[in-house]
Short mmCIF file of C-alpha atoms in Angstrom, two decimals:
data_model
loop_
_atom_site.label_atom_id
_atom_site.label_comp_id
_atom_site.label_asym_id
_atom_site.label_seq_id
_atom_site.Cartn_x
_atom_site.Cartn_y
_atom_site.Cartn_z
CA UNK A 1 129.21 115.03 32.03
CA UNK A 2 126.54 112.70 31.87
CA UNK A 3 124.15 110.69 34.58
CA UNK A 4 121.68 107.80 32.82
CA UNK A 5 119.39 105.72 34.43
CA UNK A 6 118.46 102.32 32.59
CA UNK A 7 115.46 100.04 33.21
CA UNK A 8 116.64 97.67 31.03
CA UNK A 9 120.19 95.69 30.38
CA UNK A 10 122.74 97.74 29.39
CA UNK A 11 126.46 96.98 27.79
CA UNK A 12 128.77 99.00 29.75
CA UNK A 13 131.49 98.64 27.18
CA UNK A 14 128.78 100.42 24.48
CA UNK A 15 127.99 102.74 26.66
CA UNK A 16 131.50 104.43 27.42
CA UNK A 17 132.61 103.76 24.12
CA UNK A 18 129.50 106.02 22.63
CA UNK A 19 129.89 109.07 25.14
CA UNK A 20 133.55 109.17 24.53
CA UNK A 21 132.99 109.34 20.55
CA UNK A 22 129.83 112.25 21.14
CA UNK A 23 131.65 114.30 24.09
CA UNK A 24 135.28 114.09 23.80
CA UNK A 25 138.05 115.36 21.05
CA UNK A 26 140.52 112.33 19.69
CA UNK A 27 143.70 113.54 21.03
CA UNK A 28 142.70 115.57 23.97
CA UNK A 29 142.82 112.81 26.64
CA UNK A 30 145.83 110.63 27.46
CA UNK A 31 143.73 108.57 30.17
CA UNK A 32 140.39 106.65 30.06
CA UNK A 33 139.43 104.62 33.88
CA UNK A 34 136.28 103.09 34.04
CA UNK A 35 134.86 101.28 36.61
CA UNK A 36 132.09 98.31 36.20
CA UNK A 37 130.33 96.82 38.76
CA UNK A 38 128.32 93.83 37.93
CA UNK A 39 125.65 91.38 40.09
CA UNK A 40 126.84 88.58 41.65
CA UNK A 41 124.88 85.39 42.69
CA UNK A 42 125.95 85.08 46.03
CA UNK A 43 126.18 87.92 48.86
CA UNK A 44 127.22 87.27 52.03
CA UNK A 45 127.18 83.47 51.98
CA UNK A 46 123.59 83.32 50.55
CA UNK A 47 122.73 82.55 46.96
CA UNK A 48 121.12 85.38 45.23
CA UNK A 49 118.83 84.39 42.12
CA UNK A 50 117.47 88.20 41.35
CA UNK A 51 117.87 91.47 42.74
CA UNK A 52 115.24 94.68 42.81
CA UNK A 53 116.78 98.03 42.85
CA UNK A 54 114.59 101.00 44.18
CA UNK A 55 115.69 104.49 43.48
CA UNK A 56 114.03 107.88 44.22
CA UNK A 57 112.98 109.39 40.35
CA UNK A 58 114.38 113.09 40.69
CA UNK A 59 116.75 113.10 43.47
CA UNK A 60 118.54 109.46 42.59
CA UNK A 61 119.77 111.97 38.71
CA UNK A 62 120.38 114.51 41.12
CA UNK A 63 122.62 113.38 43.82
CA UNK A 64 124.68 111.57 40.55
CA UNK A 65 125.19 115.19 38.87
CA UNK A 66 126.02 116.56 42.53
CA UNK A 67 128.40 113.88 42.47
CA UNK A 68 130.02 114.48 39.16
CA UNK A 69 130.00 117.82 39.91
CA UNK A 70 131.99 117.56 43.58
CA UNK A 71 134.54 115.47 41.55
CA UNK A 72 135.64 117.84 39.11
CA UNK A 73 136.13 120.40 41.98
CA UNK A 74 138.38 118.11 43.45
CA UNK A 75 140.26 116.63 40.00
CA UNK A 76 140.80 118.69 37.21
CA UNK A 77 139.70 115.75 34.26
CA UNK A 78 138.44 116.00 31.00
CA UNK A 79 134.63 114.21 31.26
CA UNK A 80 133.26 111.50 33.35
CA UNK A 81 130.21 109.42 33.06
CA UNK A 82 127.72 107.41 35.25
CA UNK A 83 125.10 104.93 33.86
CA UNK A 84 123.43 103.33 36.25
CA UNK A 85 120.52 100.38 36.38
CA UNK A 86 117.05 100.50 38.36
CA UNK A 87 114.88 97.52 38.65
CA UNK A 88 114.83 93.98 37.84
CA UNK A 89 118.40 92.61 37.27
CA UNK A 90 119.39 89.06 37.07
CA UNK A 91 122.89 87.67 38.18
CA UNK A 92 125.85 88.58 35.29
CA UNK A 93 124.40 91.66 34.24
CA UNK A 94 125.80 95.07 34.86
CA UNK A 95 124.87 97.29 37.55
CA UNK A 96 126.36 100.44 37.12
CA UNK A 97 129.60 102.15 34.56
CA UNK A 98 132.15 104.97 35.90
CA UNK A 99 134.21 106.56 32.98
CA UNK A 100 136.45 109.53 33.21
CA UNK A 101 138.38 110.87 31.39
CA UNK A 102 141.46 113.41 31.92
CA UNK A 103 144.64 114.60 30.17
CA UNK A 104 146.99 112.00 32.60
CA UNK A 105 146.40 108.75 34.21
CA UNK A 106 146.18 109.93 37.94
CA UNK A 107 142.70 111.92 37.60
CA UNK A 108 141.34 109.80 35.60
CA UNK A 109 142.07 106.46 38.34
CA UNK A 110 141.83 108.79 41.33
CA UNK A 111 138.06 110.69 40.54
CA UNK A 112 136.73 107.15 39.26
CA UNK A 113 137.17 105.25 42.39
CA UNK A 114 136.14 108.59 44.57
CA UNK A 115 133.21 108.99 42.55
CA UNK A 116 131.92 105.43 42.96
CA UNK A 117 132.78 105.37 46.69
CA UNK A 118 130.66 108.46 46.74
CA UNK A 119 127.66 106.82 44.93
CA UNK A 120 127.66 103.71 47.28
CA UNK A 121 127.61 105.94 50.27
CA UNK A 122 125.45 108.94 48.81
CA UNK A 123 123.38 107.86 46.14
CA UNK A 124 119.63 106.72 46.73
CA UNK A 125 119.45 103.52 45.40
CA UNK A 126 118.03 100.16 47.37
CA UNK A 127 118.67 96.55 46.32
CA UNK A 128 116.55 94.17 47.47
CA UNK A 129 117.44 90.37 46.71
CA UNK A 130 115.60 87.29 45.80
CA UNK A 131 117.08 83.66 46.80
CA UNK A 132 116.33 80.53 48.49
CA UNK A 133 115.24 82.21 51.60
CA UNK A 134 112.95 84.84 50.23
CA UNK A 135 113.12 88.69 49.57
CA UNK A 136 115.56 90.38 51.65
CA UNK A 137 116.68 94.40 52.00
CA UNK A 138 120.64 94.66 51.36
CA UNK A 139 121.27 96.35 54.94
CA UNK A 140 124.72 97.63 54.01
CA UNK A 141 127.50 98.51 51.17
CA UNK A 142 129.98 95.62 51.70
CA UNK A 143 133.46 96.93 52.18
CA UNK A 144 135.50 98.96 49.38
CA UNK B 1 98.46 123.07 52.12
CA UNK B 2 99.99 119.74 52.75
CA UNK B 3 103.75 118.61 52.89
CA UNK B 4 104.33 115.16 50.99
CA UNK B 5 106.32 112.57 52.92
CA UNK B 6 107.80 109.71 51.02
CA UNK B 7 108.83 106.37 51.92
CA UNK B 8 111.74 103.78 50.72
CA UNK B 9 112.89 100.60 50.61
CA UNK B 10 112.23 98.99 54.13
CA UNK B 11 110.66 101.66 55.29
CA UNK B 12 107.87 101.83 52.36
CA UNK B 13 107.01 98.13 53.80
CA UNK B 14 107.55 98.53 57.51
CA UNK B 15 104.77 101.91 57.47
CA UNK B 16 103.42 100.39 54.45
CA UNK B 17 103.89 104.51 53.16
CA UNK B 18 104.93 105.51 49.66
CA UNK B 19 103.42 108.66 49.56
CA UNK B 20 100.72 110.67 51.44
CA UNK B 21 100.45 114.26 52.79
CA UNK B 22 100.05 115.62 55.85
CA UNK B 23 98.97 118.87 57.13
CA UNK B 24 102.10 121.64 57.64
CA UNK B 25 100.42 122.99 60.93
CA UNK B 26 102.47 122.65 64.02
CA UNK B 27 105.79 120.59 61.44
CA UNK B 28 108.90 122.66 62.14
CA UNK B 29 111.27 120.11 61.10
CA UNK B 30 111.92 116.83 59.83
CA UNK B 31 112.31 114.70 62.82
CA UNK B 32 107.90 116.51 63.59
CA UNK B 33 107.35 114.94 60.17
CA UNK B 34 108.33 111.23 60.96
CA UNK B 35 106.57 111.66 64.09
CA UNK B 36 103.57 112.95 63.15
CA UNK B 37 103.24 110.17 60.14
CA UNK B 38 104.55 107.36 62.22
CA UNK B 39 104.36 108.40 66.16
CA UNK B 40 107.60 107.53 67.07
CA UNK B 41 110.83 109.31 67.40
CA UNK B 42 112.85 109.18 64.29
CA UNK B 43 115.58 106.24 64.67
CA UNK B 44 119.24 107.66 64.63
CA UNK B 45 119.68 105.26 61.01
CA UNK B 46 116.83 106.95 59.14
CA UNK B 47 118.33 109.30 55.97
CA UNK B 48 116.16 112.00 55.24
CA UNK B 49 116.09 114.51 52.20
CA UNK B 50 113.61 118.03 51.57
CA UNK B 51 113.12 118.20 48.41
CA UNK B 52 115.58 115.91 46.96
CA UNK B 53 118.26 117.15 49.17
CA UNK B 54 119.39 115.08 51.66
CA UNK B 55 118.89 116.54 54.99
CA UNK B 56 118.78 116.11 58.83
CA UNK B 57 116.33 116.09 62.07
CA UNK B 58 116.56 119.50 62.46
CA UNK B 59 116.12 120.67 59.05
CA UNK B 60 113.13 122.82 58.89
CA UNK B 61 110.25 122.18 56.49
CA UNK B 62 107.30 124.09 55.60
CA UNK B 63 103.98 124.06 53.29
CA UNK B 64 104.46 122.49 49.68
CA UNK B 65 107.64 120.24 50.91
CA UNK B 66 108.42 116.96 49.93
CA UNK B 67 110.02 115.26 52.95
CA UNK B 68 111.60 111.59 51.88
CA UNK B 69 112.85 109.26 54.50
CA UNK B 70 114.84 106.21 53.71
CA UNK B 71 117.17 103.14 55.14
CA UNK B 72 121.08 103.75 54.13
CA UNK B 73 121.47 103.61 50.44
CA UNK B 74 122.50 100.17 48.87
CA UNK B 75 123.62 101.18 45.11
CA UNK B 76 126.39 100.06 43.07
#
């Protein structure tokens, strides 16, 4: 399993598509989820021109493995994934890739959306956003 | 001797804390460390974590600690 942090703009698509070739056999899984998330330019009625994401170096890699870890106790899959961006992002790029992988398609949909429900909740990471209005902290997760 | 208390996010700028140390003498737990840094009682919303593991107002703390406190987590 594998956690990544990135500082700079990533390609989600590259990403999942180069830990699948280096850490899992052609032929051993049947099922492939992955989740993206990507910044918007509007949250919550406001316009959003650039957001800042904090994290805490050490425990932010930490809490992510915890996580992987707590969802292969609960699903038996394959491998899973998390890459994940800190800092400056502008609106379009991607945040933050789930892949897992497992033998049949119910794992592999079922431990993706648990895991990233557990990183939104668990997960130290901050976004603060830039608009029209200023800098503001993101208070909240909105709803799943 | 020192424990090192760590800020985040909207906290960081409200105390205007990132990092500093304070003396272990008299700290039992996590909720002494906010209120020996900031002198208030710590707000029911406030996450915590000793040494990178998230933890609570009782959790006890001692010399060499890092104590982080932070506003609910926003990733994703």
């Amino acid at each position: 399993m594998r956690v990544v942090l990135s500082s700079r703009p990533f390609d989600p698509w590259q990403s999942v598509q180069a830990f699948q070739a280096g850490s899992l056999q052609r032929g051993s899984y049947g099922a492939t989820a992955v989740f993206v998330g990507t910044m918007r330019d509007f949250n919550e009625g406001e316009t959003v021109d650039s957001l800042y994401l904090q994290h805490y170096p050490g425990m932010t890699e930490r809490e992510l493995e915890r996580i992987l870890r707590d969802a292969r106790a609960r699903w038996a899959f394959l491998d899973a994934m998390i890459e994940h961006r800190v800092g400056g992002i502008d609106p379009g790029e991607p945040i933050v890739v789930v892949g897992v992988w497992s033998a049949h398609r119910k794992e592999a949909f079922e431990a993706c959306r648990w895991i990233m429900e557990a990183l939104k909740s668990r997960a130290p990471f901050w976004k603060k956003e830039s608009g029209p209005g200023g800098e503001r902290w993101v208070e909240r997760n909105t709803p799943g | 001797m020192a424990i090192r208390v760590r800020m985040f996010a909207s906290l960081q700028e409200k105390w205007r804390i990132d990092q500093i140390e304070v003396e272990p003498c008299g700290l039992e737990t996590v909720a002494d460390v906010w209120r020996n840094v900031t002198g208030e009682a710590l707000p029911p919303h406030v996450l915590s974590a000793v040494n990178m593991d998230y933890a609570s107002p009782a959790t006890p703390v001692k010399d060499e600690d890092e104590v982080a406190f932070f506003p609910p987590v926003t990733g994703g």
